[in-house]
Amino acid sequence: MHVITNGRIVMEDRVLEGRDLIIEGDTIHAILPRGNHEADLGAVTDARNGYVLPGFIDIHSDYIEHMAAPRPTSLMDFRLSLREAERELATHGITTTFHSLSLYNQPVFDTKPIRDPANTRRFIDLIDATHTSRHLIRHRFHARFEIDNLARTEELAGYLRDGKVHLVSFMDHSPGQGQYRDLEVFRKTLLGYRDLTESQVDELIETTRNSAKLTLREIRALVELAESRGVAIASHDDDSVEKIALVMEFGATISEFPVTLETAREAKRRGMHTVAGAPNVLLGGSHSGNLGARTAILDGCVDILCSDYYPAAMLHAIFLLSREDGLGLPFLTRLATLNPARAVRMDRELGSIETGKKADLLIVETVDGDFPVITSVFVDGRRILATGYRT
């Protein structure tokens, strides 16, 4: 057994004090009054009055692309990238990560070598291999599929049939809708990546907008295959009430990064899980000028935070919203734990501190008065990280 003592335990709906959390094997065995038990304590971890949280479940993380290709012409060893990424993610409290690898047709902005089909396949196989080899955190594959990528539909279907996909999102980054419904934002973004003339930008916009895309029937066929494997479906950058109706028609239950407040509200009204990026909270708004995550959370129409491209943001967004907006830690913690677990159908085992659930746990202390730091991380009941801040 392993006992965590002197911690403030953040449950689904309240914070418990004066309790010991007892781990047996890979599960949470009991939560008992402090010192009032006769169990063979074994190892003891002193939380030093810090918070004890469930491990974060990050269902949208592009970070592995940066680790594998930190520069457009630099492709690092993939095993090194994955193993070093998991060490870093653990320090940020992410105990389950969905590596969001993109299956694009042709790159519009910049060329990322990891998105080459052969490289994508190698990474997916590496992620799959972690399930039966030594690893620190849980690795999952989130297939981000651009709907003009007609040539790679069978590739996605093959990954689904092989059981290597754990979440699918269908994306459309063509200008004039979604994330880039404002063409000026698209122009500025494009010119930030590429040295093009105005006429070349106009030509690219026209070509991209008119490219052939998957039909609703073709998307449904992929969705049926995913659902037969228990894989959840997400839409991406929903920008209207009509778009919500459309994506629900083909089976999406998650709306990633709804573009407007009206859209996010409609998605919630219709029972979808809604996702915003934690970096959006820290930056005070969307880098594309779209819906602010903080506004949406306060409105009650976003219920999941993901790291998107910045893993440290998960922890700091939660504590920032707690300090500055007075939102309770149980509510905010659910945004990064239980709510994403429900969205991807993992909540029977993960996402909250409950007897019988997996012991994926964090201890969060503070330095500099109010700066949150993670000092211990447990996965499956094993302490995989211990950090000691010196006085």
Phi, psi and omega in degrees: 000158176224133183244131170258121184236164178061033178242157172264108191272118182272102178275181181300324187230006182196169175247124181263135173237160180070028180235156170252136175258123186251124178257133173231121185064234182255010185235165173280115186275318183193159170233112190233158175307140187305123177076357185261059178203160186246015182293152171292105192294327183063228180284147179231132174247124178271116181282353174055041180068015175280175178273142172253116184242158167293154176296146181286142177244108188257105188268000175214103181223116176271003192300328183297331178295321178292320181295324182278328183223075183293342174224153182305331182253009182244114178245112182279164174301132188290321179295317177301316182300315182291316183291321178286327177297317183293327176296317180291317180299322178300321180295338179265006176085008180273109182260344172225122180236139174256101180293117187266088180268133187266133173253091182262163173275279176240135179293134178266317184268280181235159179270121177247115185300334180294340181275358172297136185309318181294320180290320176302315180299317180300318181291319179298320178294322177296317178300315181298323183292337180295336184295336183238014177234176179294134180204162181268309184240173178277126179254132177227160181249120174257110180276111177265108189249117177282129191285357171265008183270062186298331185286346186244017180294321180291328176299313178298317180300321179295318177299320178295314180297328181278358179073025184261358182250138181239352176196139176236131171238136177261127188237152173220102181263015179294144183291152178099357178203172177059221182302327184248042177295333173271110185296332179293323176297318179299315180301311182297319179297314181298315181290341174288337180260325190229147179270093184234154173277166179300320180293325177292322176297315179300318180295317180295319178301314182295317181297315182293319181295330185260009180292150179293143182229160177302140174281165178300323179296318180292322176296317181300322180298318177293321179296317179299320178295317179298314182295329177293341178257007179074023183265129179284157183241134178238150167259174189218130176058046177296133188236008180199162175299322180295323179295322177300315179300320182293313184291328176291331179296325179267003170111009179289136176243356180234132174250108180274127173054054175306140192279329182233160177297320179300317180294316179297318178298319180294319178299316178294319180301326182267009172089011178279154168279137183240136189241137171229159180275133177298327176300329177302321178296313184292326182278348181082014178160176182283139177291346178259003181080017181265202186302132175281130183297320181298315178302315183292322179293315178296329178284340181087012183254003170237130184238005178223136170250137174237166181281337182060268183236003187221093188302326182296341187292334183302303182299312189286331175295318180299311184284332174295313180296327178292316182291313192266337183244358175072016178283140184291147179299322177302314178298311184292321179298324179300332180298333183247005185226278187291319182296312175296326177300318178296320184297325181253015170066040178245007191285350175292330183248335189230168168106345179206162179269101181218146176302131179096345178275163178300142181273069170262108193221151177235147167247123183245117174252183178231149171232164181055031177091300186222015183270115184285137177224143179268122184251343175214143175227130175244137172229127183053037176081355180259134178282109184261348181213134174221120182239127181246112177282132184273148175271000000 
